[in-house]
């Protein structure tokens, strides 16, 4: 919701509550477009309406001084080579951790940042649309291999502070797999970070749409993320995709939802991440997933009894 609502916290909170009521879902994820004034009006209204906050997507609240229209989850990169940018990113994530603790929420989703010299939002989706690894994407990956280690070290500095604070708060950090090849982490980098921070309260946050697009682009097969890192899964973002166009309501795209719900049945937190479209499509998608997850859970129980 933008426009005038961005300048009127009462109206924005009221519109969000109306949308939540229409969606008919039992919980929600709080994310980076929510300013502190909006949160102050929204949060007291949730419990009386039977709504529970299940996760936070850092940075939340919207950092001071950042206009609503500029809000995004990479506003201050945790992988930045600029120490001041990185410090601001860590401060924002620490604020999200404190809010999660106050709300008794057990998961905060993190974007870890970018390989800054390679930011090009067309290369990965174009490869996905065209059916596989393109010359442009191949070139980007070769350049990325030389540039990424310094950014990964920067991410590690950030995560050291965040994991140190998350542990006593009882909050887990979900490291999200990303959409673009220039973003961090790629498949191998996630494994390196999980090894580097073994025993810390962090793990994979699986975004099924991002994994889908990267597979179409000729990168890591979507199923490999869960096969390798699913044991420590923190949660998942669920949305459908038509080729490289993700964030569709489940059932409107090309994903194999029976297989996905079986693979994600044990995910501690499940979040529908569908920011636009028709509310009727969202409700149908949510009902479809609820049925499929119930089937998957019954199958798990039967398997456990054998």
Coordinates of N, CA, C and O in Angstrom, one line a residue, residues 81-158:
X81 N 31.1 -3.9 1.5 CA 32.5 -3.6 1.8 C 32.7 -2.3 2.5 O 33.8 -2.0 3.0
X82 N 31.6 -1.5 2.5 CA 31.6 -0.2 3.3 C 31.2 -0.5 4.7 O 30.1 -0.9 5.0
X83 N 32.1 -0.3 5.6 CA 31.9 -0.6 7.0 C 30.7 0.1 7.6 O 29.9 -0.5 8.4
X84 N 30.4 1.3 7.2 CA 29.3 2.1 7.7 C 28.0 1.5 7.2 O 27.0 1.4 8.0
X85 N 27.9 1.2 5.9 CA 26.7 0.6 5.4 C 26.4 -0.7 6.1 O 25.3 -1.0 6.5
X86 N 27.5 -1.5 6.3 CA 27.3 -2.8 7.0 C 26.9 -2.6 8.4 O 26.0 -3.4 8.9
X87 N 27.4 -1.6 9.1 CA 27.0 -1.3 10.5 C 25.5 -1.0 10.6 O 24.8 -1.5 11.4
X88 N 25.1 -0.2 9.6 CA 23.6 0.2 9.6 C 22.8 -1.1 9.4 O 21.7 -1.2 9.9
X89 N 23.2 -1.9 8.5 CA 22.5 -3.2 8.2 C 22.4 -4.0 9.5 O 21.4 -4.6 9.8
X90 N 23.5 -4.1 10.2 CA 23.5 -4.9 11.4 C 22.6 -4.3 12.5 O 21.8 -5.0 13.1
X91 N 22.7 -3.0 12.6 CA 21.8 -2.3 13.6 C 20.3 -2.5 13.2 O 19.5 -2.7 14.1
X92 N 20.0 -2.5 12.0 CA 18.6 -2.8 11.6 C 18.2 -4.2 11.9 O 17.1 -4.4 12.4
X93 N 19.1 -5.2 11.7 CA 18.7 -6.5 12.0 C 18.7 -6.8 13.5 O 17.8 -7.5 14.0
X94 N 19.5 -6.1 14.2 CA 19.4 -6.2 15.7 C 18.1 -5.6 16.2 O 17.5 -6.2 17.1
X95 N 17.6 -4.5 15.6 CA 16.3 -4.0 16.0 C 15.2 -5.0 15.7 O 14.3 -5.2 16.5
X96 N 15.3 -5.7 14.6 CA 14.3 -6.8 14.3 C 14.4 -7.9 15.3 O 13.4 -8.5 15.7
X97 N 15.6 -8.3 15.7 CA 15.7 -9.3 16.7 C 15.1 -8.9 18.0 O 14.4 -9.7 18.7
X98 N 15.3 -7.7 18.4 CA 14.7 -7.2 19.7 C 13.2 -7.2 19.6 O 12.5 -7.6 20.5
X99 N 12.7 -6.8 18.4 CA 11.2 -6.8 18.2 C 10.7 -8.2 18.3 O 9.6 -8.5 18.9
X100 N 11.4 -9.1 17.6 CA 11.0 -10.5 17.6 C 10.9 -11.1 19.1 O 10.0 -11.8 19.4
X101 N 11.9 -10.7 19.9 CA 11.9 -11.2 21.2 C 10.7 -10.6 22.0 O 10.0 -11.3 22.8
X102 N 10.4 -9.3 21.8 CA 9.3 -8.7 22.5 C 8.0 -9.3 22.1 O 7.1 -9.5 22.9
X103 N 7.9 -9.8 20.8 CA 6.6 -10.4 20.3 C 6.6 -11.9 20.5 O 5.6 -12.5 20.1
X104 N 7.7 -12.5 21.1 CA 7.8 -13.9 21.3 C 7.7 -14.6 19.9 O 7.1 -15.7 19.8
X105 N 8.4 -14.0 18.9 CA 8.5 -14.6 17.6 C 9.9 -15.3 17.5 O 10.9 -14.7 17.9
X106 N 9.9 -16.5 16.9 CA 11.1 -17.3 17.0 C 12.0 -17.2 15.7 O 13.0 -17.9 15.7
X107 N 11.6 -16.5 14.7 CA 12.4 -16.5 13.4 C 12.5 -15.1 12.8 O 11.4 -14.4 12.7
X108 N 13.7 -14.7 12.4 CA 13.9 -13.4 11.7 C 14.6 -13.8 10.4 O 15.6 -14.4 10.4
X109 N 14.0 -13.4 9.3 CA 14.5 -13.7 7.9 C 15.5 -12.6 7.5 O 15.2 -11.4 7.7
X110 N 16.6 -13.0 7.0 CA 17.7 -12.1 6.6 C 18.0 -12.2 5.1 O 18.1 -13.3 4.6
X111 N 18.1 -11.1 4.4 CA 18.8 -11.0 3.1 C 20.3 -10.7 3.5 O 20.5 -9.7 4.2
X112 N 21.2 -11.4 2.9 CA 22.6 -11.2 3.3 C 23.3 -10.2 2.4 O 24.5 -9.9 2.7
X113 N 22.7 -9.7 1.3 CA 23.3 -8.7 0.5 C 23.8 -9.2 -0.9 O 23.4 -10.2 -1.3
X114 N 24.7 -8.4 -1.5 CA 25.0 -8.6 -2.9 C 26.5 -8.5 -3.1 O 27.3 -8.0 -2.3
X115 N 26.9 -9.1 -4.2 CA 28.3 -8.8 -4.7 C 28.1 -7.5 -5.5 O 27.6 -7.5 -6.6
X116 N 28.5 -6.4 -4.9 CA 28.1 -5.1 -5.3 C 28.4 -4.7 -6.7 O 27.6 -4.0 -7.4
X117 N 29.5 -5.1 -7.2 CA 30.0 -4.7 -8.5 C 29.2 -5.4 -9.7 O 29.3 -5.0 -10.8
X118 N 28.4 -6.3 -9.3 CA 27.7 -7.2 -10.3 C 26.2 -7.0 -10.4 O 25.5 -7.8 -11.0
X119 N 25.6 -6.0 -9.7 CA 24.2 -5.9 -9.6 C 23.6 -5.6 -11.0 O 23.8 -4.5 -11.5
X120 N 22.9 -6.6 -11.5 CA 22.2 -6.4 -12.8 C 21.0 -7.3 -12.7 O 21.0 -8.5 -12.7
X121 N 19.8 -6.7 -12.6 CA 18.6 -7.4 -12.3 C 18.0 -8.1 -13.5 O 16.9 -8.7 -13.4
X122 N 18.6 -8.0 -14.7 CA 18.1 -8.7 -15.9 C 18.8 -10.0 -16.2 O 18.2 -10.9 -16.8
X123 N 20.0 -10.2 -15.7 CA 20.8 -11.4 -16.2 C 20.1 -12.7 -15.8 O 19.9 -13.6 -16.6
X124 N 19.8 -12.9 -14.5 CA 19.2 -14.1 -14.0 C 17.8 -14.4 -14.6 O 17.6 -15.5 -15.1
X125 N 16.9 -13.5 -14.5 CA 15.6 -13.8 -15.0 C 15.6 -14.0 -16.5 O 14.8 -14.8 -17.1
X126 N 16.4 -13.2 -17.3 CA 16.5 -13.4 -18.7 C 17.0 -14.9 -19.0 O 16.4 -15.5 -19.9
X127 N 18.0 -15.3 -18.3 CA 18.4 -16.7 -18.5 C 17.3 -17.7 -18.2 O 17.1 -18.7 -18.9
X128 N 16.6 -17.4 -17.1 CA 15.5 -18.3 -16.7 C 14.4 -18.3 -17.8 O 13.9 -19.4 -18.2
X129 N 14.1 -17.2 -18.4 CA 13.1 -17.1 -19.4 C 13.5 -17.8 -20.7 O 12.7 -18.4 -21.4
X130 N 14.9 -17.7 -20.9 CA 15.4 -18.3 -22.2 C 15.8 -19.8 -22.1 O 16.2 -20.4 -23.0
X131 N 15.6 -20.3 -20.8 CA 15.8 -21.8 -20.7 C 17.1 -22.3 -20.2 O 17.4 -23.5 -20.3
X132 N 18.0 -21.4 -19.6 CA 19.2 -22.0 -19.1 C 20.3 -21.0 -19.1 O 20.1 -19.8 -19.4
X133 N 21.5 -21.5 -18.7 CA 22.7 -20.6 -18.5 C 23.0 -19.9 -19.7 O 23.4 -20.5 -20.7
X134 N 23.0 -18.6 -19.7 CA 23.3 -17.7 -20.8 C 24.7 -17.3 -20.8 O 25.4 -17.5 -19.8
X135 N 25.2 -16.8 -21.9 CA 26.6 -16.2 -21.9 C 26.8 -15.1 -20.9 O 27.8 -15.1 -20.2
X136 N 25.8 -14.3 -20.8 CA 25.9 -13.2 -19.8 C 25.9 -13.7 -18.4 O 26.7 -13.2 -17.6
X137 N 25.1 -14.7 -18.1 CA 25.1 -15.3 -16.7 C 26.4 -16.0 -16.5 O 27.0 -15.9 -15.4
X138 N 26.9 -16.7 -17.5 CA 28.2 -17.4 -17.3 C 29.3 -16.4 -17.0 O 30.2 -16.7 -16.1
X139 N 29.3 -15.3 -17.7 CA 30.3 -14.3 -17.5 C 30.2 -13.7 -16.1 O 31.2 -13.5 -15.4
X140 N 29.0 -13.5 -15.6 CA 28.7 -12.9 -14.3 C 29.3 -13.9 -13.2 O 29.9 -13.5 -12.3
X141 N 29.0 -15.2 -13.4 CA 29.4 -16.2 -12.4 C 31.0 -16.2 -12.4 O 31.5 -16.4 -11.3
X142 N 31.7 -16.1 -13.5 CA 33.1 -16.1 -13.5 C 33.6 -14.9 -12.7 O 34.6 -15.0 -11.9
X143 N 33.0 -13.7 -12.9 CA 33.5 -12.5 -12.2 C 33.1 -12.6 -10.7 O 33.9 -12.2 -9.9
X144 N 31.9 -13.2 -10.5 CA 31.5 -13.4 -9.1 C 32.5 -14.2 -8.3 O 32.7 -13.9 -7.1
X145 N 33.0 -15.2 -8.9 CA 33.9 -16.1 -8.2 C 35.1 -15.4 -7.6 O 35.6 -15.7 -6.5
X146 N 35.6 -14.4 -8.3 CA 36.7 -13.6 -7.8 C 36.4 -12.5 -6.8 O 37.2 -12.2 -6.0
X147 N 35.1 -12.0 -6.9 CA 34.7 -10.9 -6.0 C 34.0 -11.4 -4.7 O 34.1 -10.7 -3.7
X148 N 33.4 -12.5 -4.8 CA 32.5 -12.9 -3.6 C 33.2 -13.2 -2.3 O 32.7 -12.9 -1.3
X149 N 34.5 -13.7 -2.3 CA 35.1 -14.0 -1.0 C 35.1 -12.8 0.0 O 34.9 -13.0 1.2
X150 N 35.5 -11.6 -0.5 CA 35.5 -10.5 0.4 C 34.1 -10.1 0.9 O 34.0 -9.8 2.1
X151 N 33.1 -10.3 0.1 CA 31.7 -10.0 0.6 C 31.3 -11.1 1.6 O 30.6 -10.8 2.5
X152 N 31.7 -12.3 1.4 CA 31.4 -13.4 2.3 C 32.0 -13.1 3.6 O 31.4 -13.4 4.7
X153 N 33.3 -12.6 3.6 CA 33.9 -12.3 4.9 C 33.1 -11.1 5.6 O 33.0 -11.2 6.8
X154 N 32.6 -10.2 4.8 CA 31.8 -9.1 5.4 C 30.5 -9.6 6.0 O 30.1 -9.2 7.1
X155 N 29.9 -10.6 5.3 CA 28.7 -11.2 5.8 C 29.0 -11.9 7.2 O 28.2 -11.9 8.1
X156 N 30.2 -12.6 7.2 CA 30.5 -13.3 8.4 C 30.7 -12.3 9.6 O 30.3 -12.6 10.7
X157 N 31.3 -11.2 9.4 CA 31.4 -10.2 10.4 C 30.0 -9.8 10.9 O 29.8 -9.6 12.1
X158 N 29.1 -9.6 10.0 CA 27.7 -9.2 10.3 C 27.0 -10.3 11.1 O 26.4 -10.0 12.2

